[in-house]
Short mmCIF file of C-alpha atoms in Angstrom, two decimals:
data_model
loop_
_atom_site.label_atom_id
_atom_site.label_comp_id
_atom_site.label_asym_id
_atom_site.label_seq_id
_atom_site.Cartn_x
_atom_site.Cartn_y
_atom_site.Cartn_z
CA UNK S 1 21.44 65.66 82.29
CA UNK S 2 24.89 65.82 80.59
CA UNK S 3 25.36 63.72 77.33
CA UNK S 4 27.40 60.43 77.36
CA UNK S 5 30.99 60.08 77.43
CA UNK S 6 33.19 61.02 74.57
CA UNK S 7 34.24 57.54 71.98
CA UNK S 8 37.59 57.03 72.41
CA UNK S 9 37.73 56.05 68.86
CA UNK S 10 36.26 59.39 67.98
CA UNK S 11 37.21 61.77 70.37
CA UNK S 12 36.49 65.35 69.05
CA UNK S 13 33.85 66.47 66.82
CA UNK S 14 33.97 67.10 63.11
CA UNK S 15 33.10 70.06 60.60
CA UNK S 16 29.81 68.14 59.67
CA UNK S 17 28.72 67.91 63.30
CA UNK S 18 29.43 71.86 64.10
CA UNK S 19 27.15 71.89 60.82
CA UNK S 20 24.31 69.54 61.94
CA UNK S 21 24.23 71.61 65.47
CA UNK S 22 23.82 74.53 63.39
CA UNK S 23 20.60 73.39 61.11
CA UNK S 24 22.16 74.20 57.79
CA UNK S 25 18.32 73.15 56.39
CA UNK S 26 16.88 76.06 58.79
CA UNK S 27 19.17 78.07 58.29
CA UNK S 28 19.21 77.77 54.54
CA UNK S 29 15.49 78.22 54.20
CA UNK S 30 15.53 81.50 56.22
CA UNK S 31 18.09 82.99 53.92
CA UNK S 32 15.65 82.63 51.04
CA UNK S 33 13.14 84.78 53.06
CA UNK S 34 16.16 87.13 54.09
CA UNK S 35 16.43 87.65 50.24
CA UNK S 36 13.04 88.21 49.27
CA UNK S 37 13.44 90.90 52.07
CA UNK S 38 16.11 92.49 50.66
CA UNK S 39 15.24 92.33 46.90
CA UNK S 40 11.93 93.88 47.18
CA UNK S 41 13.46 96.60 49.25
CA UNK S 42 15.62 97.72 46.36
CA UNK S 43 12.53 97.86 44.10
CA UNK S 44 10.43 99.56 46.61
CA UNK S 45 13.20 102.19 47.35
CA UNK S 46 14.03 102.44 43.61
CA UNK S 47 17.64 101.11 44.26
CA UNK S 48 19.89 99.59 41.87
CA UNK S 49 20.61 96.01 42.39
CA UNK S 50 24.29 95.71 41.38
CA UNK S 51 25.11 98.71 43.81
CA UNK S 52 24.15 96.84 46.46
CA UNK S 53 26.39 93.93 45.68
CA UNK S 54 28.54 94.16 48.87
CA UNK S 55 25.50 95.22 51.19
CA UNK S 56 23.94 91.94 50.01
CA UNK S 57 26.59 90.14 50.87
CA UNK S 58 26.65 91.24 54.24
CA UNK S 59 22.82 90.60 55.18
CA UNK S 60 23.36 87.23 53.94
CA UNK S 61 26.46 85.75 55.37
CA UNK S 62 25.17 88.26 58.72
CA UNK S 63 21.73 86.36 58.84
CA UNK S 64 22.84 83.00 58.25
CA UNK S 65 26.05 83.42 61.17
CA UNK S 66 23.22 85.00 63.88
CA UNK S 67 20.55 81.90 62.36
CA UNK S 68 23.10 79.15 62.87
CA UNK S 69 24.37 80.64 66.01
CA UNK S 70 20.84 80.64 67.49
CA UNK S 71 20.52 76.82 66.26
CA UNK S 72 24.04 76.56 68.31
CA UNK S 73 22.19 77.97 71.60
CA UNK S 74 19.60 75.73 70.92
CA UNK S 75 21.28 72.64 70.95
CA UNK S 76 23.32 73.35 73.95
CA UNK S 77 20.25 74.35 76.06
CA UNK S 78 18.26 71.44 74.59
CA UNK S 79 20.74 68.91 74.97
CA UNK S 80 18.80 67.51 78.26
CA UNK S 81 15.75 66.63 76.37
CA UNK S 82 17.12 65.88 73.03
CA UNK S 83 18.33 62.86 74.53
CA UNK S 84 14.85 61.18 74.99
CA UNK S 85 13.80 61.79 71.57
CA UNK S 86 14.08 59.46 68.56
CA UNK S 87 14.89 62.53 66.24
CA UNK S 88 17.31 64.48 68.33
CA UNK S 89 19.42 61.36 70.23
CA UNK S 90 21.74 61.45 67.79
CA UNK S 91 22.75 64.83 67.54
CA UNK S 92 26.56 65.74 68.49
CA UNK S 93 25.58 67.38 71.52
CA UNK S 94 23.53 64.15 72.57
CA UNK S 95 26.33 61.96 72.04
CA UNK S 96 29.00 63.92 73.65
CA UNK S 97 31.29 64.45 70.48
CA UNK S 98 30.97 67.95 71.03
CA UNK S 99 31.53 69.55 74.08
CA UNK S 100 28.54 71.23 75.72
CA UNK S 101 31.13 74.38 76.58
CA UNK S 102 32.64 74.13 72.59
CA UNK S 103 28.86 74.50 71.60
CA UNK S 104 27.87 77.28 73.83
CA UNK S 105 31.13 78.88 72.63
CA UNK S 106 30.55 78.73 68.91
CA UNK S 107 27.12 80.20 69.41
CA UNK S 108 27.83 83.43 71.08
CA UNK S 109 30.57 83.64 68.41
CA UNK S 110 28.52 82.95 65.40
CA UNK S 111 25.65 84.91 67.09
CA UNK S 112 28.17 88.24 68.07
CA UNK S 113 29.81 87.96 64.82
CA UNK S 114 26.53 87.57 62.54
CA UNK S 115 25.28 90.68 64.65
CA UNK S 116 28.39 92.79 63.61
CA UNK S 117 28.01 92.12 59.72
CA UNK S 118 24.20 92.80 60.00
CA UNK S 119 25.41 96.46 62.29
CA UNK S 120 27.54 97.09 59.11
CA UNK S 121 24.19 97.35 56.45
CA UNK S 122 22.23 99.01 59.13
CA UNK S 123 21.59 99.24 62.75
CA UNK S 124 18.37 98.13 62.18
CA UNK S 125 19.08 95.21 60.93
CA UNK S 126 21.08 94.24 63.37
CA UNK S 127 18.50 94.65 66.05
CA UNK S 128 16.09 92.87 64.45
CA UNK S 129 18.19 89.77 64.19
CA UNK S 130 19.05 90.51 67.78
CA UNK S 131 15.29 90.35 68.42
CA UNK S 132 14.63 87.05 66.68
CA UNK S 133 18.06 85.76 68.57
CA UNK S 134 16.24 86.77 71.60
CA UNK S 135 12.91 84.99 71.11
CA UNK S 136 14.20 81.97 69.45
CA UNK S 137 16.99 82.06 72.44
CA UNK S 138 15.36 82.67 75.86
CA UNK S 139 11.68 83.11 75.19
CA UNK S 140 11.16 80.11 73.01
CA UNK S 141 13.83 77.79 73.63
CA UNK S 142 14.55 78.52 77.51
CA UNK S 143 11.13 79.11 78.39
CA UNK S 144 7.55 78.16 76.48
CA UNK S 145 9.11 75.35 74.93
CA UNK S 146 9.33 73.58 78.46
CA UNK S 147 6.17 75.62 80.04
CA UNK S 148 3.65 76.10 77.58
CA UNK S 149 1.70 74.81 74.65
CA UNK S 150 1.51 78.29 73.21
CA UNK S 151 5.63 78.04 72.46
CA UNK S 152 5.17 77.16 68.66
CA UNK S 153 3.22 80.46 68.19
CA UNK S 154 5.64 82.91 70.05
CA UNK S 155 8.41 81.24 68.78
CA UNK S 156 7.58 82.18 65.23
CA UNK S 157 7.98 85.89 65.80
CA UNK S 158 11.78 84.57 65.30
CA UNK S 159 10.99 82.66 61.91
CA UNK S 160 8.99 85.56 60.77
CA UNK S 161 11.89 88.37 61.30
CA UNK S 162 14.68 87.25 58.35
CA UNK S 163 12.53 89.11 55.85
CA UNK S 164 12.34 92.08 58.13
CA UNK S 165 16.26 92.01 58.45
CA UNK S 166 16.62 91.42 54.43
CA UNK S 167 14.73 95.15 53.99
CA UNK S 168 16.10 96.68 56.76
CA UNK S 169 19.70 96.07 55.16
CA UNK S 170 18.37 98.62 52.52
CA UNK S 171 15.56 100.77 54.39
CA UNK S 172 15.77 100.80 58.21
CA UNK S 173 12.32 102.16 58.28
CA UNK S 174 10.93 99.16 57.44
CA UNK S 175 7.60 99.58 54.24
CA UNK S 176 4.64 97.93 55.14
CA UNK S 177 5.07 95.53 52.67
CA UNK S 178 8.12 94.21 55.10
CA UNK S 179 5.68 94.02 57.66
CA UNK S 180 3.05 91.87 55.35
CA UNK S 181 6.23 89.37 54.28
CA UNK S 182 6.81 89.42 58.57
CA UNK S 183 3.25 88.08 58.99
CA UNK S 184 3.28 85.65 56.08
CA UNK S 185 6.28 84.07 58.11
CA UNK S 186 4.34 84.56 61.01
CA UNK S 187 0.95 83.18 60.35
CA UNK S 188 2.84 80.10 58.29
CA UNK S 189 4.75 78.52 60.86
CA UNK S 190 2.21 77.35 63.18
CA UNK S 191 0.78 74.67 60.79
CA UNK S 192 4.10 74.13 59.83
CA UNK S 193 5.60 73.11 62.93
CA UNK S 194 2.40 71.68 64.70
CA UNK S 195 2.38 69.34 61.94
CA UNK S 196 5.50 68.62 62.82
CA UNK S 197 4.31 67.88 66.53
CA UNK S 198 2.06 65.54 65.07
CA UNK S 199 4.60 63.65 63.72
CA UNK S 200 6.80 63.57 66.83
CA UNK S 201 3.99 63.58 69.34
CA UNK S 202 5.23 60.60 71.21
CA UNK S 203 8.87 61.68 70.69
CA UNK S 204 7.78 65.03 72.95
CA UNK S 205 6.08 63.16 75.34
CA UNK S 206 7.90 61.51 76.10
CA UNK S 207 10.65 64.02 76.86
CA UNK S 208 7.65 65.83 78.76
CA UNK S 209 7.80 68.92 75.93
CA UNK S 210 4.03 70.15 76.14
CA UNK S 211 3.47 71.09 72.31
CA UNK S 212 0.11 71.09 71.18
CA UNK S 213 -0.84 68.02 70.33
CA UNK S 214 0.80 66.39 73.81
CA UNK S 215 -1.35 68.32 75.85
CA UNK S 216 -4.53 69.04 74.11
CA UNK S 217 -5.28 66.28 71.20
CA UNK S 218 -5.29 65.79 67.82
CA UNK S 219 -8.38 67.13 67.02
CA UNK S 220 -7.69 70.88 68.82
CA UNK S 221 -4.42 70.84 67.11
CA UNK S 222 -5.64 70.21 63.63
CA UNK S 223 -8.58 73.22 64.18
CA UNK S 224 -5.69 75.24 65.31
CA UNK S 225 -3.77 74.72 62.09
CA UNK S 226 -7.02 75.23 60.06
CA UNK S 227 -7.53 78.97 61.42
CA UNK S 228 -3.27 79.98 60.94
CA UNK S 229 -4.15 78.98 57.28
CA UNK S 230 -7.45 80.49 56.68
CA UNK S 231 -5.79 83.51 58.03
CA UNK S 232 -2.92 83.14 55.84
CA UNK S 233 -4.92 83.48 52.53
CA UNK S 234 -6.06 87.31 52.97
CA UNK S 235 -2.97 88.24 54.30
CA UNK S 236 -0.87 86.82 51.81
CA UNK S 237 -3.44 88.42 49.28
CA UNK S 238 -2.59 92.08 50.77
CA UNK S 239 0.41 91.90 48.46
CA UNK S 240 -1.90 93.18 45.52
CA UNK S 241 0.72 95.45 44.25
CA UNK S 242 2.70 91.90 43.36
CA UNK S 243 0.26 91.84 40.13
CA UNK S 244 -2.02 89.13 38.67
CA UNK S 245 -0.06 85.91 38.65
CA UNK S 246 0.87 86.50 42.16
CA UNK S 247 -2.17 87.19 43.12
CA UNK S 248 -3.59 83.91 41.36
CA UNK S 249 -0.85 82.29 42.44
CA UNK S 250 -1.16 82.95 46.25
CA UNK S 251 -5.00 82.25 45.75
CA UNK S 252 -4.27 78.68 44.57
CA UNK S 253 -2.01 78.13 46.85
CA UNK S 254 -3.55 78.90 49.88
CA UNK S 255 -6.94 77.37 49.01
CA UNK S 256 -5.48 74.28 47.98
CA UNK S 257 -3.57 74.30 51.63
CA UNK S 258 -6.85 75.10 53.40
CA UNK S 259 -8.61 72.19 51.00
CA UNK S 260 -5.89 69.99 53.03
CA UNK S 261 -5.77 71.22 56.25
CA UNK S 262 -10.08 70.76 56.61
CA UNK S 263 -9.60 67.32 55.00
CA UNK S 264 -7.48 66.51 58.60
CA UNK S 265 -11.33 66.44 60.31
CA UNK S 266 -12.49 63.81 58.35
CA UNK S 267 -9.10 62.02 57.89
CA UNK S 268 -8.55 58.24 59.75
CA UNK S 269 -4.49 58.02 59.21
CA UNK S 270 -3.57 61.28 61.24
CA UNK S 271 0.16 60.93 60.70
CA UNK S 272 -0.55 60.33 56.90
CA UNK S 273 -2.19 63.66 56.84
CA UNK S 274 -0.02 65.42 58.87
CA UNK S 275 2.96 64.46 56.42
CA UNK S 276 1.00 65.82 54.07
CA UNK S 277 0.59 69.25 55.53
CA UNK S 278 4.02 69.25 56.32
CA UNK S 279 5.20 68.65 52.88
CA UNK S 280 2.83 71.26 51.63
CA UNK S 281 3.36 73.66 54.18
CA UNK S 282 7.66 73.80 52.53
CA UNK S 283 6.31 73.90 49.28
CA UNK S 284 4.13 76.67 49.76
CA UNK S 285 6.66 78.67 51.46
CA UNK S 286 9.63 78.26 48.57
CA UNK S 287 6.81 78.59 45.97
CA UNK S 288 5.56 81.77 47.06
CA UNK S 289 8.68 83.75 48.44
CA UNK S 290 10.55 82.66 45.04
CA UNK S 291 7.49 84.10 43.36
CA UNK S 292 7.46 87.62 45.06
CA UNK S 293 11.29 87.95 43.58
CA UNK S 294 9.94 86.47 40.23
CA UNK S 295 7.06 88.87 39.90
CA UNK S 296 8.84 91.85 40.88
CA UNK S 297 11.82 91.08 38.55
#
C-alpha cells in the first residue's frame, strides 16, 4: 500500500524528516562501535593516533552515510507495514511528505557515497559495510522480517559489522580481537531488540510481522534472550588483554544483565520487565564499548 496523500499545507518534506527516515539514534550509536573499532586498531597495530586524523574522518562520516542510507532503504521498503503500527505511522514515508521515489533515491545515494569514503581507508572496509548494507537491506528487511521469526538474529550480523569496518579502516586483515568486538555486537542485539518486540508485540501483529514474541510467546522469547546473554558474558570476557577493570567491569555487567533477564521467568508485569531489559541492554552497550577505548587509552 502507498502512503496517504501529500498536505497541501505542507507539501514537501523537511531536513528533520530526511533525518528521522535516516535513524540519526541508530545511526549515532553504531558510530560509537565504528570507533571503538578503529581506536583499538591503532593500538593493536602500534599506529599513531594523530596520523590517522584524516583516515578517521573518513570511516566515520563513510559509516554513518552507508548506516543512514540503509535506514533510508528501510523505510521505503517498510513503508507498507509501517503504516499499521502505532510507532512507525507517523514516519514521513507513512504520511506521504516524502516521496517514496525521493526516499529510495537518497538511499542509494547515501549508501553509494558512504561506500566510496569507506573504499578510500581500505577496500575492506568498504566491503564490509557493503555486507552489513546487504543483510540489513535484502536479507533482513526484504526477507526474514516478513517470513521468519529468526529475522532479529540474522539481522544482527548487520549491527555487529561497524566495529569490523572501524579496524578494517586501519588493518584490512581484520585481528581477532575485531572479530570478538563483531560477536559482542552480535550476541547483544537479540535481547536487545526482542525486548523491543515485547514492547511492540501488538504493534507487529498486527501488521502481521512474525517476530518472536508474535509467533511463539512470551515465555520462549524471554528463554531466548536469557541464553544471547549468558553467552554474552564469556565472550565479552575473551577480551582479557583489556586488563583488570575491564575485565571486572564486563563481569558486573553482564551478571547483573543475566540477574535481570532470569528475573523475566518469575516476573507478572512483562512489559515492565521488558523496559527494563531494554534500558539495560543501551546501557550496557555504551558502558562497555566506551570502556574498551578507556582502558586501552
Amino acid at each position: 500500500m502507498e502512503p496517504g496523500p501529500l498536505s497541501e499545507s505542507n507539501p514537501s518534506g523537511t531536513w528533520k524528516d530526511f533525518l528521522t527516515i535516516a535513524k540519526l539514534g541508530i545511526v549515532f550509536s553504531n558510530l560509537i562501535t565504528t570507533f571503538a573499532g578503529f581506536f583499538l586498531a591503532i593500538k593493536y597495530n602500534d599506529a599513531v593516533f594523530s596520523d590517522n586524523i584524516m583516515t578517521l574522518i573518513l570511516c566515520i562520516l563513510g559509516a554513518a552515510l552507508v548506516i543512514a542510507g540503509g535506514c533510508c532503504l528501510n523505510n521505503y521498503i517498510d513503508r507498507d507495514i509501517d503504516q499499521h503500527m502505532e510507532r512507525t505511522i507517523k514516519r514521513p514515508t507513512v504520511t506521504g511528505r516524502i516521496p517514496a521515489s525521493q526516499v529510495l533515491w537518497v538511499g542509494i545515494i547515501v549508501s553509494a557515497l558512504g561506500t566510496v569514503l569507506l573504499a578510500m581507508t581500505t577496500l575492506t572496509a568498504a566491503v564490509m559495510g557493503l555486507i552489513g548494507l546487504f543483510v540489513y537491506v535484502v536479507v533482513y528487511t526484504m526477507w526474514l522480517k516478513r517470513t521468519h521469526s529468526i529475522n532479529t538474529v540474522v539481522g544482527g550480523i548487520s549491527g555487529a559489522v561497524p566495529p569490523l569496518i572501524g579496524w578494517a579502516s586501519i588493518d584490512a586483515n581484520l585481528h581477532w580481537v575485531a572479530w570478538i568486538l563483531f560477536l559482542i555486537m552480535f550476541l547483544w542485539q537479540p535481547p536487545h531488540f526482542l525486548a523491543l518486540a515485547m514492547k511492540r508485540c501488538e504493534d507487529y501483529r498486527n501488521a502481521g510481522i512474525p517476530m518472536l514474541p508474535v509467533v511463539s510467546g512470551f515465555g520462549i522469547t524471554k528463554r531466548q534472550m536469557i541464553w544471547y546473554v549468558a553467552a554474552l558474558i564469556p565472550v565479552s570476557l575473551y577480551l582479557f588483554d583489556f586488563g583488570k577493570i575491564y575485565l571486572i567491569l564486563a563481569s558486573v555487567l553482564g551478571i547483573g544483565w543475566l540477574v535481570l533477564a532470569l528475573s523475566g521467568l518469575k516476573t507478572k508485569d512483562d512489559m515492565k520487565w521488558a523496559r527494563m531489559m531494554f534500558i539495560y541492554s543501551l546501557n550496557y552497550l555504551t558502558i562497555m564499548f566506551v570502556a574498551m577505548i578507556l582502558v586501552n587509552i
